[in-house]
Coordinates of N, CA, C and O in Angstrom, one line a residue:
M15 N -11.2 35.5 100.1 CA -12.1 35.8 98.0 C -12.6 35.3 97.3 O -13.2 34.3 97.8
N16 N -13.4 36.1 96.9 CA -14.4 36.0 95.6 C -13.9 35.2 94.7 O -12.7 35.7 94.2
I17 N -14.9 34.4 94.3 CA -14.2 33.8 93.0 C -15.7 33.8 91.6 O -15.1 33.4 90.7
S18 N -16.1 35.3 92.1 CA -16.7 35.5 91.0 C -17.4 37.5 90.9 O -17.5 37.4 92.3
P19 N -17.2 37.6 90.2 CA -18.1 39.6 90.7 C -18.6 39.4 91.5 O -20.0 38.6 91.4
R20 N -19.0 40.3 92.4 CA -20.2 40.7 93.0 C -20.5 42.2 93.5 O -20.1 43.2 94.0
T21 N -21.9 42.2 94.0 CA -21.9 43.8 94.1 C -22.5 42.8 96.5 O -23.0 41.6 96.2
P22 N -22.2 44.6 97.0 CA -22.8 43.8 98.4 C -24.3 43.3 98.4 O -24.1 42.4 99.7
A23 N -24.9 43.3 97.9 CA -26.5 42.9 97.9 C -26.6 41.5 97.3 O -27.4 41.0 98.1
T24 N -26.0 41.7 96.4 CA -26.5 39.9 96.2 C -24.7 39.2 95.5 O -23.8 39.6 94.7
P25 N -24.8 38.1 96.5 CA -23.9 37.5 96.7 C -24.1 36.2 95.9 O -24.8 35.7 95.1
P26 N -23.3 35.9 95.0 CA -22.8 35.2 93.6 C -23.2 34.0 94.5 O -23.0 33.5 95.3
S27 N -24.4 33.4 93.6 CA -24.7 31.3 94.2 C -23.8 30.7 93.9 O -22.4 31.2 93.3
V28 N -24.2 29.8 94.7 CA -23.4 28.7 94.7 C -22.8 28.8 93.6 O -21.6 27.8 92.4
V29 N -23.6 28.1 92.4 CA -23.6 27.1 91.5 C -22.7 28.6 90.2 O -21.7 27.6 89.3
A30 N -22.8 29.7 90.6 CA -22.4 30.9 90.1 C -20.9 30.2 90.6 O -19.8 30.3 89.2
Q31 N -20.4 30.1 91.8 CA -19.4 29.9 91.9 C -18.7 29.0 91.5 O -17.3 28.6 91.0
I32 N -19.9 28.0 91.6 CA -19.1 26.8 90.8 C -18.0 26.3 89.0 O -17.6 26.8 89.1
G33 N -19.1 26.7 88.8 CA -18.7 27.8 87.2 C -18.5 27.9 86.5 O -17.3 28.5 86.0
R34 N -17.6 29.2 88.0 CA -16.1 29.8 87.9 C -15.1 29.0 87.4 O -14.1 29.5 87.9
L35 N -14.8 27.7 88.3 CA -13.7 27.2 88.5 C -13.1 27.2 87.6 O -11.5 27.4 87.7
P36 N -13.4 26.8 86.7 CA -12.1 26.4 85.6 C -11.4 27.8 85.2 O -10.7 27.3 84.5
E37 N -12.1 28.8 85.2 CA -11.9 29.2 84.9 C -10.4 30.5 85.7 O -9.6 31.3 85.3
L38 N -10.8 29.9 87.4 CA -9.0 29.9 87.8 C -8.2 30.3 87.7 O -8.0 29.0 87.1
K39 N -6.7 30.4 87.5 CA -5.5 30.6 87.8 C -5.1 29.5 88.9 O -5.7 29.6 89.9
M40 N -3.9 28.6 88.8 CA -4.0 27.5 89.7 C -3.3 28.1 91.0 O -4.2 28.1 92.5
P41 N -3.0 29.3 91.1 CA -2.7 30.6 92.6 C -4.3 31.1 93.0 O -4.8 31.1 94.1
E42 N -5.3 31.2 92.4 CA -6.2 31.2 92.6 C -7.3 30.3 93.0 O -7.8 30.2 94.4
I43 N -6.8 29.4 92.9 CA -7.2 27.4 93.3 C -6.9 27.5 95.1 O -7.6 27.0 95.9
K44 N -5.4 27.4 94.7 CA -4.5 27.5 96.1 C -5.2 28.4 97.1 O -5.2 27.8 97.9
A45 N -5.4 29.3 96.9 CA -5.7 30.1 97.5 C -7.6 29.7 97.8 O -7.1 29.8 99.6
L46 N -8.0 30.1 97.7 CA -9.6 29.0 97.6 C -9.3 28.0 98.6 O -10.3 27.9 99.9
W47 N -8.7 26.7 97.9 CA -8.8 25.6 99.0 C -7.9 26.3 100.7 O -8.5 26.4 100.9
Q48 N -7.1 27.1 100.7 CA -6.5 27.4 101.9 C -7.7 27.8 102.6 O -7.9 28.0 103.7
K49 N -8.4 29.4 102.3 CA -9.3 29.4 102.6 C -10.2 28.5 103.2 O -10.7 28.7 104.3
L50 N -11.0 27.7 102.0 CA -12.1 26.5 102.3 C -11.6 25.4 103.3 O -12.2 24.6 103.6
F51 N -10.5 25.2 103.4 CA -10.0 23.3 103.5 C -9.2 23.9 104.8 O -8.9 23.4 105.3
G52 N -8.5 25.3 104.8 CA -7.2 25.6 106.0 C -5.6 25.1 106.0 O -5.2 24.9 107.4
A53 N -5.7 24.4 105.1 CA -4.0 23.7 104.6 C -3.8 23.7 103.4 O -4.7 24.2 102.3
D54 N -3.4 23.5 103.1 CA -1.8 23.9 101.3 C -3.1 22.8 100.7 O -3.3 21.7 101.0
T55 N -3.4 22.3 99.4 CA -3.5 21.8 98.7 C -3.2 20.2 98.6 O -1.5 20.5 98.8
P56 N -3.1 19.3 98.8 CA -2.5 17.9 99.2 C -2.1 17.4 97.6 O -0.6 16.7 97.6
N57 N -2.4 18.3 96.6 CA -1.2 17.8 95.1 C -1.8 19.2 93.9 O -3.0 19.9 94.0
Y58 N -1.9 19.0 93.1 CA -1.3 19.6 92.1 C -2.5 19.2 90.6 O -2.4 19.7 89.6
N59 N -3.3 18.4 91.2 CA -4.4 17.7 89.6 C -5.7 18.6 90.0 O -5.9 18.5 91.2
R60 N -5.8 19.8 89.2 CA -6.8 20.2 88.9 C -7.7 19.5 88.7 O -8.8 20.3 89.9
P61 N -8.4 18.8 88.1 CA -9.7 18.0 88.6 C -9.8 17.5 89.2 O -11.2 18.3 89.7
F62 N -9.5 17.4 90.6 CA -9.5 16.8 91.6 C -9.6 18.0 93.3 O -11.1 17.9 93.5
L63 N -9.0 19.0 92.7 CA -8.7 20.5 93.6 C -10.2 21.0 92.5 O -11.1 20.9 94.1
E64 N -10.4 21.0 91.6 CA -11.8 21.2 91.7 C -13.3 21.2 92.2 O -14.2 21.3 92.6
R65 N -12.9 19.7 91.8 CA -14.0 19.3 92.8 C -14.4 18.9 93.9 O -15.6 19.2 94.5
R66 N -14.0 18.8 94.7 CA -13.9 19.1 96.1 C -13.6 21.0 96.4 O -14.8 20.5 97.0
I67 N -13.4 21.7 96.0 CA -13.6 22.7 96.0 C -14.8 22.9 95.7 O -16.2 23.5 96.9
A68 N -15.9 22.6 95.1 CA -17.0 22.5 94.1 C -18.3 21.7 95.2 O -18.9 22.9 95.9
Y69 N -17.7 20.6 96.1 CA -19.0 19.8 96.9 C -18.2 21.0 98.0 O -18.7 20.7 99.1
R70 N -17.3 21.1 98.7 CA -16.8 22.6 100.0 C -18.1 23.5 99.8 O -18.6 23.6 100.9
L71 N -18.2 24.2 98.7 CA -18.4 24.9 98.5 C -20.2 24.8 99.7 O -21.3 25.7 99.9
Q72 N -20.8 24.0 98.4 CA -22.1 23.8 98.7 C -22.3 22.8 99.2 O -22.7 23.2 100.2
E73 N -21.5 23.0 100.0 CA -21.1 22.0 101.6 C -21.6 23.5 102.7 O -22.0 23.3 103.6
V74 N -20.8 24.5 102.8 CA -21.0 25.5 103.0 C -22.1 26.3 102.7 O -22.9 26.1 104.4
E75 N -22.6 25.8 101.9 CA -23.8 27.2 101.6 C -24.9 25.9 102.3 O -25.7 26.3 102.5
F76 N -25.7 25.2 101.9 CA -25.9 24.0 102.1 C -26.3 23.6 103.2 O -26.9 23.1 104.0
R77 N -25.4 23.9 104.5 CA -25.6 23.4 105.6 C -26.6 24.4 106.5 O -26.7 23.3 107.4
K78 N -27.0 25.1 106.2 CA -28.2 26.1 106.6 C -29.1 25.0 106.8 O -29.7 24.4 106.3
V79 N -29.2 25.2 108.4 CA -30.8 24.6 108.9 C -32.0 25.7 107.7 O -32.3 26.2 108.1
D80 N -32.9 24.4 107.5 CA -34.4 25.3 107.0 C -35.1 24.3 108.0 O -35.4 23.5 108.4
A81 N -35.8 25.4 108.7 CA -37.0 24.8 109.5 C -38.1 24.8 109.4 O -38.2 23.0 110.2
K82 N -38.7 24.2 108.1 CA -39.9 23.7 106.9 C -39.5 22.4 107.5 O -40.2 21.5 107.3
L83 N -38.1 21.9 106.9 CA -37.3 20.9 107.4 C -38.3 20.1 108.4 O -38.7 18.6 108.7
L84 N -37.2 20.7 109.5 CA -37.6 20.5 110.7 C -38.9 20.3 111.2 O -39.3 19.0 111.5
E85 N -39.6 21.1 110.4 CA -40.8 20.4 110.7 C -41.9 19.6 110.4 O -42.8 18.6 111.4
R86 N -41.1 19.4 109.1 CA -42.1 18.1 108.3 C -41.5 16.8 109.0 O -41.9 16.5 109.4
N87 N -40.3 16.9 109.7 CA -39.4 15.8 109.9 C -40.5 15.4 111.5 O -40.3 14.4 111.6
Q88 N -40.7 16.4 111.8 CA -41.0 16.4 113.6 C -42.1 15.5 113.6 O -42.9 14.6 114.0
R89 N -43.1 16.2 112.3 CA -44.6 15.8 111.9 C -44.7 14.2 111.9 O -45.7 13.3 112.2
R90 N -43.5 13.7 110.8 CA -43.5 12.6 110.3 C -42.9 12.1 111.2 O -43.8 9.7 111.5
I91 N -42.2 11.7 112.0 CA -41.0 10.9 113.0 C -42.9 10.9 114.5 O -42.8 9.6 115.1
A92 N -44.0 11.8 114.5 CA -45.1 11.7 115.2 C -45.9 10.8 114.8 O -46.5 10.0 115.5
A93 N -46.1 11.0 114.0 CA -47.4 10.1 112.5 C -46.5 8.7 113.0 O -47.4 7.8 113.5
L94 N -45.7 8.5 112.5 CA -44.5 7.4 112.5 C -44.4 6.4 114.0 O -45.2 5.0 114.4
L95 N -44.4 7.5 115.2 CA -44.2 7.0 116.3 C -45.9 5.9 116.8 O -46.0 5.8 117.4
E96 N -46.7 7.1 116.2 CA -48.5 6.9 116.8 C -48.5 6.3 115.9 O -49.7 5.4 116.3
T97 N -48.8 5.5 114.8 CA -49.2 4.3 113.7 C -48.8 3.4 113.3 O -48.6 2.5 112.8
G98 N -46.9 3.6 113.2 CA -46.1 2.7 113.0 C -46.1 2.7 111.2 O -44.7 2.1 110.8
K99 N -46.4 4.3 110.3 CA -46.3 4.1 109.4 C -47.0 5.3 109.3 O -47.4 6.4 109.6
V100 N -45.5 6.5 107.8 CA -46.1 7.2 107.4 C -47.1 7.7 106.4 O -47.4 7.1 105.4
E101 N -48.4 7.9 106.4 CA -49.1 8.1 105.5 C -48.7 8.5 104.2 O -47.2 9.9 104.4
K102 N -49.1 8.8 103.4 CA -48.3 9.0 102.0 C -48.7 9.9 101.9 O -47.9 10.9 100.9
S103 N -49.9 11.2 102.2 CA -49.6 12.9 101.9 C -48.7 13.3 102.6 O -48.4 14.5 102.5
D104 N -48.3 12.6 103.7 CA -47.2 13.7 104.6 C -46.0 13.3 103.6 O -44.6 14.2 104.4
R105 N -45.4 12.9 102.7 CA -44.0 11.7 101.8 C -44.1 14.0 101.7 O -44.1 13.6 101.2
D106 N -42.8 13.6 101.4 CA -42.0 14.6 101.1 C -41.4 14.7 100.2 O -40.2 14.1 99.3
T107 N -41.6 15.3 98.6 CA -40.9 15.2 97.4 C -39.9 16.0 97.3 O -39.0 16.4 95.9
R108 N -39.2 17.4 98.0 CA -39.0 18.1 97.9 C -37.7 17.6 98.2 O -37.3 17.4 99.2
P109 N -36.6 17.6 97.3 CA -35.4 18.0 96.9 C -34.5 18.2 98.5 O -34.7 19.3 98.8
A110 N -33.2 17.5 98.7 CA -32.2 18.6 99.9 C -31.8 19.6 99.2 O -31.3 19.2 97.8
A111 N -31.5 20.5 100.2 CA -30.9 21.8 99.6 C -29.5 21.2 99.0 O -28.8 20.8 99.2
G112 N -28.9 21.6 97.6 CA -28.1 21.6 97.1 C -28.0 20.6 95.9 O -26.8 20.1 95.4
T113 N -29.7 20.0 96.3 CA -29.0 18.9 95.0 C -30.2 19.8 93.0 O -30.0 20.4 93.4
V114 N -29.3 19.1 92.8 CA -29.0 19.6 91.3 C -29.6 18.1 90.3 O -29.6 16.9 90.3
L115 N -31.4 19.3 89.8 CA -31.8 18.1 89.1 C -31.3 18.6 87.4 O -31.6 19.2 87.5
T116 N -31.5 17.5 86.8 CA -31.6 17.3 85.2 C -32.3 16.3 84.7 O -32.8 15.7 85.2
R117 N -33.1 17.3 84.0 CA -34.1 16.4 82.9 C -33.2 17.5 81.2 O -33.2 17.9 80.5
E118 N -33.4 15.8 80.8 CA -33.8 16.6 79.2 C -34.5 16.6 78.9 O -35.2 15.9 78.9
Y119 N -34.5 18.0 78.3 CA -36.1 17.7 77.3 C -36.3 18.7 75.7 O -35.6 19.9 76.2
R120 N -36.5 18.1 74.7 CA -36.5 18.1 73.3 C -34.6 18.0 72.8 O -34.3 19.6 72.6
D121 N -34.0 17.3 73.4 CA -32.4 17.2 72.9 C -31.8 18.8 73.5 O -30.7 19.1 73.3
V122 N -32.2 18.7 74.4 CA -31.6 20.3 75.7 C -31.9 19.2 76.9 O -32.7 19.3 77.4
E123 N -30.1 19.9 77.7 CA -31.0 19.0 79.3 C -30.7 20.7 80.0 O -30.1 21.7 79.5
Y124 N -31.1 20.7 80.9 CA -32.3 21.6 82.3 C -31.1 21.2 83.3 O -31.8 19.8 83.7
C125 N -31.1 22.3 84.0 CA -30.4 22.0 85.6 C -31.1 23.0 85.9 O -31.2 23.6 85.9
V126 N -31.5 22.1 87.7 CA -32.3 23.3 88.0 C -31.4 22.3 89.8 O -31.4 21.3 90.0
V127 N -31.2 23.7 90.6 CA -30.4 23.2 92.1 C -31.2 23.8 92.5 O -32.5 24.5 93.2
A128 N -32.1 22.7 93.9 CA -32.3 23.0 95.1 C -31.8 24.0 96.5 O -30.5 23.6 95.9
T129 N -32.2 25.0 96.9 CA -31.7 26.2 97.9 C -32.0 25.7 99.0 O -33.1 24.8 99.3
A130 N -31.5 26.1 99.4 CA -31.7 26.0 101.6 C -33.3 27.1 101.7 O -33.8 26.4 102.3
D131 N -33.4 27.7 100.7 CA -34.7 28.1 101.1 C -36.0 27.7 100.5 O -36.7 28.6 100.9
G132 N -35.6 27.1 100.1 CA -36.5 26.2 99.7 C -37.5 25.9 98.5 O -38.4 26.1 97.8
Q133 N -36.6 27.3 97.6 CA -36.5 27.6 96.2 C -35.6 26.7 94.8 O -34.9 26.3 95.5
Y134 N -35.6 27.0 94.6 CA -35.0 27.1 93.3 C -34.3 28.0 92.3 O -34.7 28.4 91.7
E135 N -33.3 27.8 92.1 CA -31.9 27.7 91.3 C -32.3 27.6 89.6 O -32.4 25.9 89.5
F136 N -32.6 28.6 88.3 CA -32.8 28.0 87.1 C -32.8 28.6 86.5 O -33.1 30.1 86.6
N137 N -30.9 29.1 85.5 CA -31.5 30.0 84.4 C -30.3 31.4 85.0 O -31.1 31.8 84.8
G138 N -29.4 30.6 86.0 CA -29.9 33.1 86.9 C -30.7 33.0 87.5 O -30.8 34.2 88.8
R139 N -32.2 32.4 88.4 CA -33.4 33.0 87.8 C -33.8 32.0 89.4 O -33.5 30.6 89.2
M140 N -34.5 32.8 90.7 CA -35.1 31.9 91.8 C -36.0 31.6 91.6 O -37.0 33.0 90.8
Y141 N -36.5 30.5 91.5 CA -38.3 30.2 91.5 C -39.5 29.9 92.8 O -38.0 28.5 93.7
P142 N -40.3 29.1 93.4 CA -40.6 29.1 94.4 C -40.7 27.7 94.1 O -41.3 27.1 95.3
S143 N -40.6 27.0 92.8 CA -41.5 25.3 92.4 C -40.9 24.9 91.0 O -40.7 26.0 90.7
L144 N -40.1 23.9 90.7 CA -40.7 23.0 90.2 C -41.4 23.1 88.7 O -41.0 23.5 88.2
S145 N -42.9 23.6 89.7 CA -43.7 23.4 88.2 C -43.5 24.8 87.8 O -44.3 24.5 85.9
M146 N -43.2 25.7 87.8 CA -42.9 27.0 87.2 C -41.8 26.6 86.7 O -42.2 27.8 85.8
I147 N -41.0 25.9 86.8 CA -39.8 26.2 86.1 C -40.0 25.1 85.0 O -39.4 25.0 83.7
A148 N -40.5 24.0 85.1 CA -41.4 22.6 83.7 C -42.1 24.1 82.8 O -42.1 23.4 82.0
R149 N -43.0 25.1 83.8 CA -44.1 25.5 82.7 C -42.9 26.4 82.1 O -43.4 26.3 80.4
E150 N -41.6 26.4 82.5 CA -40.9 27.4 81.4 C -40.5 27.2 80.2 O -39.9 26.8 78.8
I151 N -39.7 25.4 80.7 CA -38.6 25.0 79.9 C -39.6 25.0 78.9 O -39.6 24.0 77.9
T152 N -41.5 24.1 79.3 CA -42.6 22.9 78.3 C -43.7 24.1 77.0 O -43.9 24.0 76.4
G153 N -43.3 25.5 77.8 CA -45.1 26.3 77.6 C -46.2 25.6 78.2 O -46.9 26.1 77.7
T154 N -45.7 24.0 78.2 CA -46.9 23.5 79.1 C -47.0 24.3 81.0 O -46.7 23.4 81.5
R155 N -48.6 23.6 81.3 CA -49.3 23.4 83.1 C -48.0 22.0 82.8 O -48.9 20.8 82.5
W156 N -47.6 21.2 83.8 CA -46.6 20.0 84.7 C -46.1 20.2 85.7 O -46.4 21.4 86.5
S157 N -46.7 19.0 86.5 CA -46.3 18.8 87.4 C -44.6 18.5 87.5 O -44.1 17.9 87.2
G158 N -43.9 19.4 88.5 CA -43.0 20.0 88.3 C -42.0 18.5 88.6 O -41.0 18.3 88.3
P159 N -42.2 18.3 90.3 CA -42.0 16.9 90.6 C -41.8 15.7 90.0 O -41.2 15.3 89.3
L160 N -43.0 15.6 89.1 CA -43.2 14.9 88.0 C -42.5 14.4 86.9 O -41.1 13.9 86.3
F161 N -42.3 15.7 86.2 CA -40.5 16.3 84.8 C -40.0 15.9 85.6 O -38.9 15.7 84.5
F162 N -39.2 15.9 86.4 CA -37.8 16.2 86.9 C -37.3 15.1 87.9 O -36.2 14.6 87.9
G163 N -38.8 14.9 87.8 CA -38.3 12.4 87.7 C -38.8 12.4 89.3 O -38.1 10.5 90.6
L164 N -38.9 13.3 90.1 CA -39.0 13.4 92.3 C -39.6 12.1 92.2 O -40.3 12.1 93.4
K165 N -41.5 12.0 91.4 CA -42.6 11.2 91.3 C -42.8 10.1 90.0 O -42.7 11.7 89.2
G166 N -43.3 9.1 90.2 CA -43.8 8.5 89.2 C -45.1 8.7 88.7 O -45.5 9.6 89.5
P167 N -45.9 9.2 87.4 CA -47.1 8.9 87.7 C -47.9 8.5 88.1 O -47.6 7.1 88.7
A168 N -49.1 8.7 88.7 CA -50.1 8.1 89.3 C -50.6 6.4 88.6 O -50.9 6.6 87.1
K169 N -50.5 5.7 89.7 CA -51.2 4.5 89.2 C -52.4 4.7 89.1 O -53.0 4.4 90.0
P170 N -52.7 4.2 87.8 CA -54.0 3.4 87.7 C -54.9 2.5 88.4 O -53.9 1.2 88.6
E171 N -55.7 2.7 90.0 CA -56.3 1.5 90.3 C -57.3 0.0 90.4 O -57.3 0.1 88.9
V172 N -55.9 -0.9 90.2 CA -57.0 -1.9 90.2 C -58.3 -2.6 90.5 O -58.0 -2.2 91.5
S173 N -59.1 -2.9 90.3 CA -60.1 -3.5 90.8 C -59.7 -5.2 90.8 O -59.4 -5.6 91.0
T174 N -60.6 -5.9 91.6 CA -60.6 -7.3 92.9 C -61.2 -7.3 91.6 O -60.0 -9.2 91.8
R175 N -61.9 -6.9 90.4 CA -62.0 -8.4 89.3 C -61.1 -8.1 88.4 O -60.1 -7.2 87.5
K176 N -60.7 -9.5 87.9 CA -59.8 -9.4 87.5 C -59.6 -8.6 85.7 O -60.1 -8.4 85.3
G177 N -58.5 -8.1 85.9 CA -58.2 -7.1 84.4 C -59.1 -5.5 84.6 O -58.7 -5.1 83.4
L178 N -59.3 -5.9 85.1 CA -60.4 -4.3 85.4 C -59.3 -3.3 86.4 O -59.2 -3.3 87.2
R179 N -60.0 -2.0 85.4 CA -59.0 -0.6 85.9 C -60.0 0.8 86.6 O -61.7 0.4 85.5
R180 N -60.0 0.5 87.7 CA -61.2 1.4 87.9 C -60.8 3.3 86.9 O -59.9 3.5 86.5

């Protein structure tokens, strides 16, 4: 059972599927539960069922293996074994697939979903970087990870002399 209309070439995104859950009738919710969990619904509490279905849809979609993530993790493990620490430059600010990033900007809340292929879904479109989304929202160039709070602003280095900053 599909919970949103689609064409054969473009399956509905997980975000779209989850967004349509409140529109489904209870028999459709039960049928979707049966499909996803292989059992009858445990109760008739609709908010509970919708939350569990939304979680399962994300689990199914984002369970796919990300080759780039595996490669980065192998490099990080090798560096950790060799030096005993992970280099700062090798730290990854890319969120895990399925992560929903939310940012309020000028009294408007914006939501972005990280996808399994390393892209980001925003307003029904795919973007290769958070910086492109931040630029679309603000109209100016921003560091996407900084704009969405994945990393903090650079801290100025403190000189060895008291109170002096470089």
